[in-house]
Tab-separated table of C-alpha atoms in Angstrom:
chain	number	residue	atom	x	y	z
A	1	UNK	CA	157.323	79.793	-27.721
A	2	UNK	CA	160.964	80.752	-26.289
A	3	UNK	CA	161.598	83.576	-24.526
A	4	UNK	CA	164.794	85.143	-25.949
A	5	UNK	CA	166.933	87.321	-23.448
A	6	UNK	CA	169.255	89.678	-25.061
A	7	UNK	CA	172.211	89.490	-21.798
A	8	UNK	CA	174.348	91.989	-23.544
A	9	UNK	CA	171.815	94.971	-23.023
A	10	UNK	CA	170.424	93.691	-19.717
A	11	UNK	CA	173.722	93.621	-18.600
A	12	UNK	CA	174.495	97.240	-20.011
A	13	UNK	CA	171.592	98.307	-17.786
A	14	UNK	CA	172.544	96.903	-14.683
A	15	UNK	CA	175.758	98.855	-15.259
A	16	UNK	CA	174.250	101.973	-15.898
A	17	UNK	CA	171.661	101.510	-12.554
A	18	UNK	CA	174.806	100.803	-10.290
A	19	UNK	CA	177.024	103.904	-11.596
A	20	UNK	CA	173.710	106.121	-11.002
A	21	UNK	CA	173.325	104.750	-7.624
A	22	UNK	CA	177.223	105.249	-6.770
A	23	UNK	CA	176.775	108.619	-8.235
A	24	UNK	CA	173.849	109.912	-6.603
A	25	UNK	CA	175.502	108.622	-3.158
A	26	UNK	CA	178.753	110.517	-4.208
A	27	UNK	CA	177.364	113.872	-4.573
A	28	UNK	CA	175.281	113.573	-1.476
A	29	UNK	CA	178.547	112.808	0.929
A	30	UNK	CA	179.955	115.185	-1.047
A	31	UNK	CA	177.908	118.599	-0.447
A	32	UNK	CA	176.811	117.265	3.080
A	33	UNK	CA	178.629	119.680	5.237
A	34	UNK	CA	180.832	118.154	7.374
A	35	UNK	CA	179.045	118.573	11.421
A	36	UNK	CA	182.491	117.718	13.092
A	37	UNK	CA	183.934	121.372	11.381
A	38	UNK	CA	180.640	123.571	11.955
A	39	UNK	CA	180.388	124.945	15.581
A	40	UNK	CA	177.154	125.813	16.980
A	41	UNK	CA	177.114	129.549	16.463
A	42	UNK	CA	173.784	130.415	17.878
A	43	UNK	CA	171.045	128.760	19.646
A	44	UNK	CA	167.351	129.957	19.635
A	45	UNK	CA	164.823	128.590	22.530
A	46	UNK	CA	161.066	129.001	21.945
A	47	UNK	CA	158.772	128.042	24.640
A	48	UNK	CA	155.167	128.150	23.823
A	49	UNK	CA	152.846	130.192	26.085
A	50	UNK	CA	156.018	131.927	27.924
A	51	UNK	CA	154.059	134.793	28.264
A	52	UNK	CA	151.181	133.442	30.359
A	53	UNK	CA	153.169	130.243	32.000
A	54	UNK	CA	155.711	130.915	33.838
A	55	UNK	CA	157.064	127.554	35.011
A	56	UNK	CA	159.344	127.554	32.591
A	57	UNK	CA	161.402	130.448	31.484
A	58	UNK	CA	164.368	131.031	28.396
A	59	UNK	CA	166.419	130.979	31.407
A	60	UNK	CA	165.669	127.983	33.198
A	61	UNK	CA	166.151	126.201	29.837
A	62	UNK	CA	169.922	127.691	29.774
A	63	UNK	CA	170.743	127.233	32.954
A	64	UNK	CA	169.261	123.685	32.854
A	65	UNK	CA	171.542	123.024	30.003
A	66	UNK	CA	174.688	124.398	31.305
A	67	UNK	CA	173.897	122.170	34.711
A	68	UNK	CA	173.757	119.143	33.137
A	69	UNK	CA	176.665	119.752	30.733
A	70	UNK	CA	174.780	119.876	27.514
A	71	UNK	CA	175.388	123.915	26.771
A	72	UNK	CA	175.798	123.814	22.314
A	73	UNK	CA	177.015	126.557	22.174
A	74	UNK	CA	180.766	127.085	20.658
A	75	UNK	CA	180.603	123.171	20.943
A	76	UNK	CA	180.596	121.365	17.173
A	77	UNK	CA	177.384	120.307	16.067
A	78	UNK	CA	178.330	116.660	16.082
A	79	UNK	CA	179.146	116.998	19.819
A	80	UNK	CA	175.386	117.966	20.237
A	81	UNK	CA	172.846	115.773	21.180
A	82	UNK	CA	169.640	116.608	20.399
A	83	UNK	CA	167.356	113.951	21.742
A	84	UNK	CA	169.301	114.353	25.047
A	85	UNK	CA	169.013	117.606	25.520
A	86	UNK	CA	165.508	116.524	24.743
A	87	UNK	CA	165.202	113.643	27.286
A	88	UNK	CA	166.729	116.260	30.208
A	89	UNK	CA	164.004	119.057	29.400
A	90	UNK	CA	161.383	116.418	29.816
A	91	UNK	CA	162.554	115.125	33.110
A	92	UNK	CA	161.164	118.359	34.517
A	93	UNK	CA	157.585	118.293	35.621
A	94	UNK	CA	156.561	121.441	33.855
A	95	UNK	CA	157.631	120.516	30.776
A	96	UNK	CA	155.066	118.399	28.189
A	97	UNK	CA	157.001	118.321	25.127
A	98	UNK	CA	160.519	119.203	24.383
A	99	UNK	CA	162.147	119.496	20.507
A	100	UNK	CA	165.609	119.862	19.624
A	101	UNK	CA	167.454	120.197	15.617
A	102	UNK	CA	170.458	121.267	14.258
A	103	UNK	CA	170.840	123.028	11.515
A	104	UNK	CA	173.926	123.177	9.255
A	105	UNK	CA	174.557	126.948	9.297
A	106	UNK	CA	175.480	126.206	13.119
A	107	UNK	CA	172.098	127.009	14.902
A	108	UNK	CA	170.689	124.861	17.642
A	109	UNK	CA	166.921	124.976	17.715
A	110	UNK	CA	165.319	123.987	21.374
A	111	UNK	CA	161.259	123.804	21.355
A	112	UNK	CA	159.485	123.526	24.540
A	113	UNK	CA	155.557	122.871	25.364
A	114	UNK	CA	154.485	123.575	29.154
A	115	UNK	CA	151.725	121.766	30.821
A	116	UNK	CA	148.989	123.525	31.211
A	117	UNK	CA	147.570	124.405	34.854
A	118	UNK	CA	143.872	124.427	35.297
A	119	UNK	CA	143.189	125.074	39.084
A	120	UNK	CA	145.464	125.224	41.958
A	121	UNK	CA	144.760	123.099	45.151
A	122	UNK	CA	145.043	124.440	48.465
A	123	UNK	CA	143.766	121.756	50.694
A	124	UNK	CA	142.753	121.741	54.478
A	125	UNK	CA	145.478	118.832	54.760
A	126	UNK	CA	148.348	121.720	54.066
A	127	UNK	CA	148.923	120.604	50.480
A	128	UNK	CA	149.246	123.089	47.939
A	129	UNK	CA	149.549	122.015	44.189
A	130	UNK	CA	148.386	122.817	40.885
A	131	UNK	CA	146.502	120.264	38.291
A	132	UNK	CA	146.928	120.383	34.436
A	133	UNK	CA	144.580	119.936	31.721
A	134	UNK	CA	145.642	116.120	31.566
A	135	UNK	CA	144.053	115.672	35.106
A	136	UNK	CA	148.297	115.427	36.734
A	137	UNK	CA	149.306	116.760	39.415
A	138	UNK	CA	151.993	119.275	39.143
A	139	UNK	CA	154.111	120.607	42.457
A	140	UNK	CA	153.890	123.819	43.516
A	141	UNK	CA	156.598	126.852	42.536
A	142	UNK	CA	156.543	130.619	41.739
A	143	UNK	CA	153.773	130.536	39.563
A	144	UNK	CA	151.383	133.311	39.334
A	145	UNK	CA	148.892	133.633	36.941
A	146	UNK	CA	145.215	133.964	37.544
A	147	UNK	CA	144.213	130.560	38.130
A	148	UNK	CA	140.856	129.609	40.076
A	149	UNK	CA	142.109	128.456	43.334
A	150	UNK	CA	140.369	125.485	45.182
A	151	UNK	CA	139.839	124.740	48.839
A	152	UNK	CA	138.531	122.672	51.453
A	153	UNK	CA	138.498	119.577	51.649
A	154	UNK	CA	140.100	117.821	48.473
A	155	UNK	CA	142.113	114.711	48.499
A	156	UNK	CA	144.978	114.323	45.582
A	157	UNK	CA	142.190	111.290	44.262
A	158	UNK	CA	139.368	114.060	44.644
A	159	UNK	CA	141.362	117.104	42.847
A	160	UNK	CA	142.474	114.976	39.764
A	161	UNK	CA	139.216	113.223	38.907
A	162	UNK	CA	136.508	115.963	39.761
A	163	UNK	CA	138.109	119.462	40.846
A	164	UNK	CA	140.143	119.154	37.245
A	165	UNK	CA	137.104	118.852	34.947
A	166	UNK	CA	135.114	121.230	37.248
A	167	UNK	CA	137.551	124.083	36.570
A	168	UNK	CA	137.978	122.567	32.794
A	169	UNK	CA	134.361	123.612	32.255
A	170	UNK	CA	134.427	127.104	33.780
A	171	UNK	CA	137.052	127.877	32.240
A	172	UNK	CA	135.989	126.908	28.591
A	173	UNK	CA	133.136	130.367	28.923
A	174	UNK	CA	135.050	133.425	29.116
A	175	UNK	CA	132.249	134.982	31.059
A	176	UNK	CA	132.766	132.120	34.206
A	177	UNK	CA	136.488	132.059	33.783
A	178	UNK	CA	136.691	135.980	34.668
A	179	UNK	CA	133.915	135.573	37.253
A	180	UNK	CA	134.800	132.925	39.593
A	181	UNK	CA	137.917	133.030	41.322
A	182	UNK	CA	137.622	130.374	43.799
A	183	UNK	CA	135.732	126.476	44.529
A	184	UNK	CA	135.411	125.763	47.736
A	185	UNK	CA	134.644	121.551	48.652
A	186	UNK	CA	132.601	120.980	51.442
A	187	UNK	CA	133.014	117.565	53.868
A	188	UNK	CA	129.749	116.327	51.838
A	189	UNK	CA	131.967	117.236	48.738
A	190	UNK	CA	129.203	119.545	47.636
A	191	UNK	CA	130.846	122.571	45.720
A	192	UNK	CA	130.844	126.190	46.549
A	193	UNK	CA	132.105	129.294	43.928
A	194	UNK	CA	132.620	132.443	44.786
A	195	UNK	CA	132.453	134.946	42.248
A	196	UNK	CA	134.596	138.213	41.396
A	197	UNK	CA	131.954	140.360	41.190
A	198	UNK	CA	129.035	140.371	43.907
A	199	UNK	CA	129.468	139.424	47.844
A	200	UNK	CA	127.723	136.065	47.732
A	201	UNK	CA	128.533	132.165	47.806
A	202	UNK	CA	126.916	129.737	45.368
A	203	UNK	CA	126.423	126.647	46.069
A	204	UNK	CA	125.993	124.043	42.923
A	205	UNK	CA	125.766	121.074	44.963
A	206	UNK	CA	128.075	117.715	44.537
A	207	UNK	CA	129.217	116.605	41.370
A	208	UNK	CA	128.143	113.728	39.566
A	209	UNK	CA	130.145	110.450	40.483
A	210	UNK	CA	130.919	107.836	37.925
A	211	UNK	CA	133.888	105.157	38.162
A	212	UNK	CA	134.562	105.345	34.361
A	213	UNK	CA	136.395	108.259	33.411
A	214	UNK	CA	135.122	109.367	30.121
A	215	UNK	CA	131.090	108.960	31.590
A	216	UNK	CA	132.390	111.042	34.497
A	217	UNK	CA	133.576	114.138	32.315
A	218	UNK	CA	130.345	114.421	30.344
A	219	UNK	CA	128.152	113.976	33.289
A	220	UNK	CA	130.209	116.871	35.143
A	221	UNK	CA	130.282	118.814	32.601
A	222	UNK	CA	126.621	118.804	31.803
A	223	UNK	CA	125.975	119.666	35.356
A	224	UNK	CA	128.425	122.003	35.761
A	225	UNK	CA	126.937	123.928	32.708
A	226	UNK	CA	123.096	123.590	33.630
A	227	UNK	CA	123.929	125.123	36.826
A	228	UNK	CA	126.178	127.803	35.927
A	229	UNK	CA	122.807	128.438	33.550
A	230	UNK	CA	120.668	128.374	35.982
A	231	UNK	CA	123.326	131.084	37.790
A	232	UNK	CA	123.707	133.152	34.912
A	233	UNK	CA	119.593	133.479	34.324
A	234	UNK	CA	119.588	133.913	38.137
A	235	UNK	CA	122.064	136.898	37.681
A	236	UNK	CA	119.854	138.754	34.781
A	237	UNK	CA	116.424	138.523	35.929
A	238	UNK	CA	116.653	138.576	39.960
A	239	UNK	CA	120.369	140.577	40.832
A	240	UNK	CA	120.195	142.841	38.131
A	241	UNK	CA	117.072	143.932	39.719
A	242	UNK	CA	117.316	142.971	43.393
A	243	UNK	CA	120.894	144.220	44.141
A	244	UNK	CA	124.191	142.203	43.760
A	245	UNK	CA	124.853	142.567	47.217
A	246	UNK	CA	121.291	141.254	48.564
A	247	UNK	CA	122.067	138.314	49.326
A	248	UNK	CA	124.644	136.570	50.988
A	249	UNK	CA	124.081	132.806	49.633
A	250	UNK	CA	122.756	131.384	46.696
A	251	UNK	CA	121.866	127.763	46.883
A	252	UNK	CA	121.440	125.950	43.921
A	253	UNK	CA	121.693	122.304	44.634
A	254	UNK	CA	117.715	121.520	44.702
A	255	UNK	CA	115.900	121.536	41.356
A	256	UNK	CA	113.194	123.637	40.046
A	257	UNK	CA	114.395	126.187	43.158
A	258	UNK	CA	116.528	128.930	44.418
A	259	UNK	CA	117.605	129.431	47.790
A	260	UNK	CA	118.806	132.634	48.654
A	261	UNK	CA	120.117	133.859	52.240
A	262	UNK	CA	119.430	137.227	52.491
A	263	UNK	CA	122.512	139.401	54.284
């Protein structure tokens, strides 16, 4: 059996799909708004915890922009950049995440995502940094916020891969991120807190210590939160009663027992 072809409507068709195409294409260059004749008439920055992080500030982002020549405003929107603007936010080491678009009623939209700080070091050695929620070091600067500070002795090695995920895990209970307010690492890296409320010292002993990363978070945080159970039972049934002032040390480090220093 032949196959029989008719070319004359095949060809009609063809005709008919190239016109469309051309079409289609024509009204799109057509409305698109011309970026070389819109100005950028306003730009909005939005930086995401502001409130509580101030490393970065609305600002620092303008000033930041007007330093490295990149300012949109009054400039035409096809003079603007936006993934280098984007590329300069991110060179600073505060900044996680930065986001940049245009849009064509000549506003330049500028998105920016801090790092988060979990503890601040303050080392014997003199060093005096902060550590994100990514386990990085960041450098010091004016920050303020109520962060658990951490002392004694703590190496940059020591703060990233067990003072981070120490502070991590206090922080994640409400009740133990209002409480303590400072770790303190002993030479025998065993951990001291001291709490906000009460004149005492505990003392949850030294961390777990695993090579791989992923076993080392889980085992410190499981020990980190049986012992800050152990605290909290230690709190309702023998300060609530005894006095919160009793004693002056709480030693938790053994199992099954309680040492207390009496003041």
């Amino acid at each position: 059996m032949r196959l029989r072809f008719n070319w004359r409507k095949i060809l009609l068709c063809t005709v008919d799909v190239i016109i469309g195409g051309y079409l289609i294409v024509a009204v799109t260059a057509f409305n698109k708004p011309d970026e070389s004749a819109l100005k950028c008439s306003r730009m909005n920055i939005y930086i995401q915890d502001e409130a509580t992080n101030g490393f970065i500030t609305t600002a620092e982002v303008k000033k930041r922009l007007k330093d490295s020549k990149l300012e949109p405003m009054g400039k035409p929107l096809s003079a603007v950049n936006a993934r280098e603007i984007e590329q300069m936010l991110e060179q600073s080491a505060f900044v996680k995440k930065a986001e940049c678009s245009k849009t064509m009623d000549g506003t330049v939209n500028i998105s920016v995502t801090q790092r988060m700080p979990v503890v601040r070091i303050k080392s014997l050695n003199g060093e005096d940094y902060y550590v994100d929620d990514k386990d990085c070091v960041m450098p010091n600067s004016r920050y303020t916020s109520d962060l658990i500070i951490a002392t004694g002795c703590i190496s940059r090695s020591f703060a990233t891969r067990y003072v981070s995920p120490l502070a991590r895990t206090i922080n994640e209970s409400d009740f133990w991120r209002n409480q303590i307010v400072q770790i303190n690492i002993l030479p025998d890296h065993s951990v001291e807190l001291v709490p906000r409320v009460g004149d005492h010292i505990v003392n949850i002993g030294a961390l777990p210590m695993y090579r791989d990363t992923e076993t080392r978070h889980k085992a410190i945080q499981e020990y980190v939160d049986s012992q800050l159970e152990r605290l909290r039972k230690f709190y309702v049934y023998g300060l609530s009663k005894a006095g919160w002032n009793k004693y002056s040390y709480i030693d938790l480090q053994f199992c099954n027992q309680i040492i207390c220093k009496k003041r």
